[in-house]
PDB file of C-alpha atoms and ligand atoms in Angstrom:
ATOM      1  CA  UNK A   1      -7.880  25.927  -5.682  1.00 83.00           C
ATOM      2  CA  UNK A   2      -8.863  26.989  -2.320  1.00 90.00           C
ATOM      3  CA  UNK A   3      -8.730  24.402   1.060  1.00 89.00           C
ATOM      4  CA  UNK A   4     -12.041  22.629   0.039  1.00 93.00           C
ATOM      5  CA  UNK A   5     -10.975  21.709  -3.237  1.00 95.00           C
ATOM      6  CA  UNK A   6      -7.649  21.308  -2.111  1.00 96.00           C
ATOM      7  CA  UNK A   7      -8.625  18.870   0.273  1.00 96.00           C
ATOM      8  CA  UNK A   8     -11.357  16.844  -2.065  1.00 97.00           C
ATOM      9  CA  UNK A   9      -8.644  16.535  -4.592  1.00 98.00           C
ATOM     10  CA  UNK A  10      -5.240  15.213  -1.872  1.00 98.00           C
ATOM     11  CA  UNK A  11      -8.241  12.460  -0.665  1.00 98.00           C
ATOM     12  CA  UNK A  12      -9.301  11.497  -4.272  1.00 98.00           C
ATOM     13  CA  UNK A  13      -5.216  11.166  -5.113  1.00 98.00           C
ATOM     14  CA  UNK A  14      -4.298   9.405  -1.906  1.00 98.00           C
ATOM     15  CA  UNK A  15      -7.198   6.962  -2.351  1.00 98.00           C
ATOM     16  CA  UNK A  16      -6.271   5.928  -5.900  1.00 98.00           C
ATOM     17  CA  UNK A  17      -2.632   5.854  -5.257  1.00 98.00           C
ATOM     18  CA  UNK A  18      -3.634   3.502  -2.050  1.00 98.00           C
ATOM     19  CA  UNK A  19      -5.441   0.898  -4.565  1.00 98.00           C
ATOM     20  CA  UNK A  20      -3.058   1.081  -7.172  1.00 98.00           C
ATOM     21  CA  UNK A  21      -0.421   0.078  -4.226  1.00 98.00           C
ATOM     22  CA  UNK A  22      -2.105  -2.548  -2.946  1.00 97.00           C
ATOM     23  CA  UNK A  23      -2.846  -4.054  -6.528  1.00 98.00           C
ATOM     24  CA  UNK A  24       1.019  -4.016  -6.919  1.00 98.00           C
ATOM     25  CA  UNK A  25       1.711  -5.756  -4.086  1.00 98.00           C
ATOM     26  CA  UNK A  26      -1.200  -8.433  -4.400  1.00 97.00           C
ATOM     27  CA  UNK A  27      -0.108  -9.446  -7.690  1.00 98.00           C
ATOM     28  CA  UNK A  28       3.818  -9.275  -7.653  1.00 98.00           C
ATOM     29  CA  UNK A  29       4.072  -9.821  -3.353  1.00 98.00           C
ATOM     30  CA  UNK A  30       7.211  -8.002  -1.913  1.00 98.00           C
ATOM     31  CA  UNK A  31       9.538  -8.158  -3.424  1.00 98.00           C
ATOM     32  CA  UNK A  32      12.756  -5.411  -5.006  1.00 98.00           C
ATOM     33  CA  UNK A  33      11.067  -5.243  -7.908  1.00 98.00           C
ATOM     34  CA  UNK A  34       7.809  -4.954  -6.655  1.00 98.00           C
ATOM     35  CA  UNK A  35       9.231  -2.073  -4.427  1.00 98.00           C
ATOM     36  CA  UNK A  36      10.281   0.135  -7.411  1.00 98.00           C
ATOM     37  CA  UNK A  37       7.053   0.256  -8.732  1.00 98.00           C
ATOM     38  CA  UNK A  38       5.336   1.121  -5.806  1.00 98.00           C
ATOM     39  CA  UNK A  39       7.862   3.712  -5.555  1.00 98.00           C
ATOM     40  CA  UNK A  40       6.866   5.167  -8.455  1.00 98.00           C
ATOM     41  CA  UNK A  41       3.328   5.264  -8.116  1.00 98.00           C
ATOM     42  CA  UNK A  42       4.065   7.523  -4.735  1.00 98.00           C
ATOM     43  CA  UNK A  43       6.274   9.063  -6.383  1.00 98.00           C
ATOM     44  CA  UNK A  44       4.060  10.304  -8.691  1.00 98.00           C
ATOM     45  CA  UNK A  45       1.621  11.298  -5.603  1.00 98.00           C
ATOM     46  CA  UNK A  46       4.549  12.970  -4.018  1.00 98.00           C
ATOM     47  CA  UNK A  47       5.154  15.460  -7.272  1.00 98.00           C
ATOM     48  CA  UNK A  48       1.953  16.944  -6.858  1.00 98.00           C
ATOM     49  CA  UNK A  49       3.167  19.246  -4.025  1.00 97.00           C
ATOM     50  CA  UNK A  50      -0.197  21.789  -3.908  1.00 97.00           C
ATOM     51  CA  UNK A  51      -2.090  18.574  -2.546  1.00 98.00           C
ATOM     52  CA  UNK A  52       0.341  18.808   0.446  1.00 98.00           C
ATOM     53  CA  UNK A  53       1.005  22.541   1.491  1.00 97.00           C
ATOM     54  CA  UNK A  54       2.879  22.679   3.990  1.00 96.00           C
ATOM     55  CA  UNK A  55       0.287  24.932   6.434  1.00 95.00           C
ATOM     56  CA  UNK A  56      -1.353  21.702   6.576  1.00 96.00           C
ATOM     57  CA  UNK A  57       1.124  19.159   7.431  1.00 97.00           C
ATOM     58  CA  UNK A  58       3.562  21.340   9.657  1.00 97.00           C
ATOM     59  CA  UNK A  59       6.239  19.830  11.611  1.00 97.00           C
ATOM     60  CA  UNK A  60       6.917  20.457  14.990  1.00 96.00           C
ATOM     61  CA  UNK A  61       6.583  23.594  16.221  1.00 95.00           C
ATOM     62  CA  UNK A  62       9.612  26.098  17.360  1.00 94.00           C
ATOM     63  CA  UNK A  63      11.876  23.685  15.601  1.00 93.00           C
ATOM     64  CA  UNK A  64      11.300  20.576  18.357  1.00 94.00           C
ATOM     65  CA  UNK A  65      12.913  17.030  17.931  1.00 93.00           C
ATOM     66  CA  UNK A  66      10.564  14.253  16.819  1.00 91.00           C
ATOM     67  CA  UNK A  67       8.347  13.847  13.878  1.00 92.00           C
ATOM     68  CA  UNK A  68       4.588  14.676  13.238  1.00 96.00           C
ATOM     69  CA  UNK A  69       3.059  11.593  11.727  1.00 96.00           C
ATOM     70  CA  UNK A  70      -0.024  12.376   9.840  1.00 97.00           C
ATOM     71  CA  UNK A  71      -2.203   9.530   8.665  1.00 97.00           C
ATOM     72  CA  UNK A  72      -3.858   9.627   5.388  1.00 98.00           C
ATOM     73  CA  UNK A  73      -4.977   6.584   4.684  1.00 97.00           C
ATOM     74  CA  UNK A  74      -4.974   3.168   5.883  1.00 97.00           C
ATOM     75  CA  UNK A  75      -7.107  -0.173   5.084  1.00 96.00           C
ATOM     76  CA  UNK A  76      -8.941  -2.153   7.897  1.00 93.00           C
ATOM     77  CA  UNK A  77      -7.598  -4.008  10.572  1.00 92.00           C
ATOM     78  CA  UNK A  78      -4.265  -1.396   9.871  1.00 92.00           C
ATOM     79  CA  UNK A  79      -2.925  -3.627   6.522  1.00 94.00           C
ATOM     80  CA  UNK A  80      -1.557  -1.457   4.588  1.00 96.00           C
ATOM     81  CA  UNK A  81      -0.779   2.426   5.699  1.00 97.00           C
ATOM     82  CA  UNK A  82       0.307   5.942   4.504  1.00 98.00           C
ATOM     83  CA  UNK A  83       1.413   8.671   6.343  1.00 97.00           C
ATOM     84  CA  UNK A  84       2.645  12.249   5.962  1.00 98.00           C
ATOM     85  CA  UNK A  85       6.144  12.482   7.881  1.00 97.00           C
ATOM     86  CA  UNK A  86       7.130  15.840   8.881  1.00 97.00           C
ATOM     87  CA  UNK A  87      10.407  16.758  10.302  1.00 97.00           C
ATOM     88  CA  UNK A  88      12.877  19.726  11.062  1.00 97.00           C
ATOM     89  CA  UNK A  89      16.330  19.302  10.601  1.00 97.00           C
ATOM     90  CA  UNK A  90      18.509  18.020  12.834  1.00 96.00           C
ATOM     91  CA  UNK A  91      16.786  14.559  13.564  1.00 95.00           C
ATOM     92  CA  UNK A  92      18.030  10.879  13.309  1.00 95.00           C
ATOM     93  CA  UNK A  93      16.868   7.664  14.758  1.00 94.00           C
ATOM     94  CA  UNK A  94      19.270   4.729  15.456  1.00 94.00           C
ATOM     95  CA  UNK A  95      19.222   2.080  13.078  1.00 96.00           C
ATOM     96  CA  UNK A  96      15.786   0.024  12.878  1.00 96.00           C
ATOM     97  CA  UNK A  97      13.971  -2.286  10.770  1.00 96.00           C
ATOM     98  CA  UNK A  98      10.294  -2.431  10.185  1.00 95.00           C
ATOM     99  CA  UNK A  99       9.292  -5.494   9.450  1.00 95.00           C
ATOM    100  CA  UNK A 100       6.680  -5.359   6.877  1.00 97.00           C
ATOM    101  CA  UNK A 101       7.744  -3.503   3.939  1.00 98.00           C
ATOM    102  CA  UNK A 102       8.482   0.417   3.631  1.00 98.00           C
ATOM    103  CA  UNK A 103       8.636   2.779   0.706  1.00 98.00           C
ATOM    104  CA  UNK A 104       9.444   6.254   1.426  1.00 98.00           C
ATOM    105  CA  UNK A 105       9.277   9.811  -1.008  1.00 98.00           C
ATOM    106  CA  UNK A 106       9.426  13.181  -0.753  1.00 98.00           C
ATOM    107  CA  UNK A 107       7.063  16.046  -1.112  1.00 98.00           C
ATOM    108  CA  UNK A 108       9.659  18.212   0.330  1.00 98.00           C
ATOM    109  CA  UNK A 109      12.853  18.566   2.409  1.00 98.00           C
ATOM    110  CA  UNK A 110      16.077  15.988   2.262  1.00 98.00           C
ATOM    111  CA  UNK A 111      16.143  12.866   4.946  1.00 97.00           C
ATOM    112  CA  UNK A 112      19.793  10.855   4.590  1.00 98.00           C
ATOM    113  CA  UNK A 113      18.922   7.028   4.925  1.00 98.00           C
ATOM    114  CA  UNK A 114      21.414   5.203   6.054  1.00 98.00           C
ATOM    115  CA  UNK A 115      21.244   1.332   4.736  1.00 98.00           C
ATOM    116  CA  UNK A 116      23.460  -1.400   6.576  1.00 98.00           C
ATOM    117  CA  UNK A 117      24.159  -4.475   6.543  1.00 97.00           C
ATOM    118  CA  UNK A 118      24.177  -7.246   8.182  1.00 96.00           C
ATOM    119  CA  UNK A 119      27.166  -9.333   9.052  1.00 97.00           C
ATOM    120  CA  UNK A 120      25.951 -11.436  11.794  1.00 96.00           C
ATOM    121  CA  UNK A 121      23.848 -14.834  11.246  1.00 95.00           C
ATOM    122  CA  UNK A 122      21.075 -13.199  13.265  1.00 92.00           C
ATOM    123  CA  UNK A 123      20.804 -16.519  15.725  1.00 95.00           C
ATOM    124  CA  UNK A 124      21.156 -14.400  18.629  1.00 96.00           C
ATOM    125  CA  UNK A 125      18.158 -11.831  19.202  1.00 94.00           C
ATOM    126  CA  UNK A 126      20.049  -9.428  21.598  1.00 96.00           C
ATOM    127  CA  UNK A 127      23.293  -9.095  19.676  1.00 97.00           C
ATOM    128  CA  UNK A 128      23.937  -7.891  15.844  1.00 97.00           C
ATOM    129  CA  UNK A 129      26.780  -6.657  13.892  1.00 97.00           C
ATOM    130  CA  UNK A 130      26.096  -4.142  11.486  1.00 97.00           C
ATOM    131  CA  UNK A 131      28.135  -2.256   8.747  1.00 97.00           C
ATOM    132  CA  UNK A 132      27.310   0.748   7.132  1.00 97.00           C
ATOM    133  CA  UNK A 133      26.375  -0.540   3.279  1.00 98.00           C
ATOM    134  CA  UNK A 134      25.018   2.509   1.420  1.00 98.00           C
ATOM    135  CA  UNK A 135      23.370   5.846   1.439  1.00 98.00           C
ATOM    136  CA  UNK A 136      20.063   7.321  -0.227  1.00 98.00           C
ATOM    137  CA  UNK A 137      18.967  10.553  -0.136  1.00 98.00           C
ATOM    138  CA  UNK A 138      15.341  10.845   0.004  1.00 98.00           C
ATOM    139  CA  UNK A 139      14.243  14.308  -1.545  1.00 98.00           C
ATOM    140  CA  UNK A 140      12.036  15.316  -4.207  1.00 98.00           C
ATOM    141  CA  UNK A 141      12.583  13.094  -7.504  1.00 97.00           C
ATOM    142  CA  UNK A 142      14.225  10.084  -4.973  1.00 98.00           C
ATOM    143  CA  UNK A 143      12.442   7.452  -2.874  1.00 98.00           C
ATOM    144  CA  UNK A 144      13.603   4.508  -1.237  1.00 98.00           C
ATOM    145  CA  UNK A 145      12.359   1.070  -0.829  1.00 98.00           C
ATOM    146  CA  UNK A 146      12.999  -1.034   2.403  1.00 98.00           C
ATOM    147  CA  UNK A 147      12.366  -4.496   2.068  1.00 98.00           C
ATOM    148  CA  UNK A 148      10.661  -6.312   5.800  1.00 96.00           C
ATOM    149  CA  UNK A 149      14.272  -6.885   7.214  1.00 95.00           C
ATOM    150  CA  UNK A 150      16.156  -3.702   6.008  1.00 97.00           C
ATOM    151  CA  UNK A 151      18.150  -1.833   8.645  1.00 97.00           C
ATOM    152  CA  UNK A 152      18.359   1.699   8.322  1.00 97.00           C
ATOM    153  CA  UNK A 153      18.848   4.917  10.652  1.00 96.00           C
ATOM    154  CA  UNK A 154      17.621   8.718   9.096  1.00 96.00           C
ATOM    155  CA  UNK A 155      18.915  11.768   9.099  1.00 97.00           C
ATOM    156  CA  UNK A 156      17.384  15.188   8.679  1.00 96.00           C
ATOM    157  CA  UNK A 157      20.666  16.934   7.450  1.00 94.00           C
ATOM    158  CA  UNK A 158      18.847  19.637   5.355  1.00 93.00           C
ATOM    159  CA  UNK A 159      18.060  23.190   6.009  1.00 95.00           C
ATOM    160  CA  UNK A 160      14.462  23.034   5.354  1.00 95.00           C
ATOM    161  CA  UNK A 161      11.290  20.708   7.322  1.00 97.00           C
ATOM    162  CA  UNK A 162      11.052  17.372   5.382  1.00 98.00           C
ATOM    163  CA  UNK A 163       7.012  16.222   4.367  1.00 98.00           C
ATOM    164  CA  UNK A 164       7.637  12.964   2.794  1.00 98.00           C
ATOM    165  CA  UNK A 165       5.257   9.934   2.266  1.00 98.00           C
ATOM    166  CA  UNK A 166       5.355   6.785   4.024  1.00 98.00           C
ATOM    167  CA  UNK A 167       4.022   3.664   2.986  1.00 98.00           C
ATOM    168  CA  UNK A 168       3.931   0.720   4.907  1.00 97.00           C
ATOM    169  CA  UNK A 169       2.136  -2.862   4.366  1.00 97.00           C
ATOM    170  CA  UNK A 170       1.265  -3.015   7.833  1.00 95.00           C
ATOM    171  CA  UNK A 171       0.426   0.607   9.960  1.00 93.00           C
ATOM    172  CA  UNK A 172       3.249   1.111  12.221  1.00 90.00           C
ATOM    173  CA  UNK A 173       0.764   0.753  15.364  1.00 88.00           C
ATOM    174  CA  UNK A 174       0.750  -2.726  14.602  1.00 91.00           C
ATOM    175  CA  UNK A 175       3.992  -3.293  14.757  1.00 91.00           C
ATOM    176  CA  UNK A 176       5.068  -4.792  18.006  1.00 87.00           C
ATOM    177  CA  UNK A 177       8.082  -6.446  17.198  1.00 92.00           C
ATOM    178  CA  UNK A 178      10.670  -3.699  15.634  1.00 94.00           C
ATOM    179  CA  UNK A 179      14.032  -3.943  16.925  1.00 95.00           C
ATOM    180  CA  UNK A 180      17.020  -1.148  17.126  1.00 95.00           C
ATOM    181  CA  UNK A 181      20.459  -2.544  16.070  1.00 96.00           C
ATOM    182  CA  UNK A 182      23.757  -0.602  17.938  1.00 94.00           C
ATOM    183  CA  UNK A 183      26.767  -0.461  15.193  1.00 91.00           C
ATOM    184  CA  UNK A 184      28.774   0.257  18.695  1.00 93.00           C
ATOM    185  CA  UNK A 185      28.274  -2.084  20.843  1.00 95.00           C
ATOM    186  CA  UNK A 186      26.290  -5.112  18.581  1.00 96.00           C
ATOM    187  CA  UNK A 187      22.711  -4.434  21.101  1.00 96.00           C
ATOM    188  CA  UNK A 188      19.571  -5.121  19.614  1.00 96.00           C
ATOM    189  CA  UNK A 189      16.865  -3.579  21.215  1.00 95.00           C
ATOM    190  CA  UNK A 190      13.012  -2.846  21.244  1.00 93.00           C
ATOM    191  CA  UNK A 191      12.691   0.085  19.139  1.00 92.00           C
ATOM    192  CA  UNK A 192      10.297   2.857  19.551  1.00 71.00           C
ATOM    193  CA  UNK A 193       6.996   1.161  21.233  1.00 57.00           C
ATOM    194  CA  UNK A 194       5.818   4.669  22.189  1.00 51.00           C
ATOM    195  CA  UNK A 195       5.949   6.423  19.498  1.00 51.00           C
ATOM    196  CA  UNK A 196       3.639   4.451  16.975  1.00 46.00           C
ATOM    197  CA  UNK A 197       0.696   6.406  16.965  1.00 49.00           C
ATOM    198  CA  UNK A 198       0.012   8.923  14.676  1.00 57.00           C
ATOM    199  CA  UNK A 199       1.135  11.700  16.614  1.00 60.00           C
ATOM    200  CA  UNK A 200      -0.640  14.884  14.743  1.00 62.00           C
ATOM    201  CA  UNK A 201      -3.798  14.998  12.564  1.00 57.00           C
ATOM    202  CA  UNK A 202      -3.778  17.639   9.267  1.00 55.00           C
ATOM    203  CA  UNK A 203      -4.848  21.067  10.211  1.00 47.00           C
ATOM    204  CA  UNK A 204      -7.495  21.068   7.576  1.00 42.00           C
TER     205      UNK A 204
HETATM  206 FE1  FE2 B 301      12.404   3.639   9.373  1.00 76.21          FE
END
């Protein structure tokens, strides 16, 4: 296949995988189970690597911190969202929820997800305490689901740039309310304001 087709064939893919998602959700609403399956269907989008070559959806150049977020589709007024995530190794954010939902797979590359929990009865917004509760590995063949209060942090321990799919029932620009909890010291804080914009558009 060459770019055009390519291309023409990663929109046709994304777009049916979008309304097959948002079916899923309408009809069983968020919930664990309704997580796995939408799982699956990405999954599914995620295994066809050759829609996502990675001369498209690069990460950040020279090896740099940070992510490039590439949007492929979203539905109006930003509900509902999927995005290309591309990082090198060597990242990790602090631990963050989301709150909508979040299902996450891989094209390519390994991202550690750490999951906590939460100990704390959550009555006071500035302080938390958190425990470490499990790990997931996010790589080809495994996907996570984060339900709209999950706490987890990420970790790029792999050798090679991650391109995974994120899907989110609200875009992450609309998000104005995501909070950073501190294992350390029990903070919670406003988490990453400035970095919800899609940060990078596909080179083709
Ligand atoms: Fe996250």
């Amino acid at each position: 296949m060459n770019a055009t087709d390519i291309k023409a064939a990663r929109t046709a893919a994304i777009g049916a995988t979008f309304a097959d998602v948002r079916a899923i959700e309408h009809t069983q609403g968020v919930t664990p189970a309704a997580l796995e399956a939408i799982r699956a269907r990405l999954m599914d989008l995620a295994g066809q690597e050759h829609l996502f070559p990675s001369a498209e959806f690069p990460p950040p150049p020279n090896g740099e911190k940070g992510s490039n977020r590439y949007l492929l589709i979203e539905a109006e007024g930003g509900r509902f969202a999927m995005y290309l995530n591309a990082l090198n190794p060597g990242n990790e954010t602090k631990p963050h929820d989301h709150t909508t939902w979040a299902v996450v797979v891989a094209v390519d590359g390994q991202e550690l997800n750490k999951v906590y929990k939460r100990l704390d009865d959550g009555s006071d917004p500035d302080r938390c305490e958190i425990v470490l509760d499990h790990e997931v590995m996010v790589e080809p063949g495994r996907g996570i689901c984060l339900m709209p209060d999950a706490i987890h942090s990420i970790h790029t321990t792999g050798t090679r740039p991650t391109r995974h799919i994120h899907m989110y029932g609200l875009a992450l620009e609309k998000l104005d309310g995501r909070k950073a909890y501190m294992a350390e010291t029990g903070e919670v804080v406003p988490y990453n304001k400035n970095f919800m914009k899609p940060s990078a558009e596909a080179k083709a």
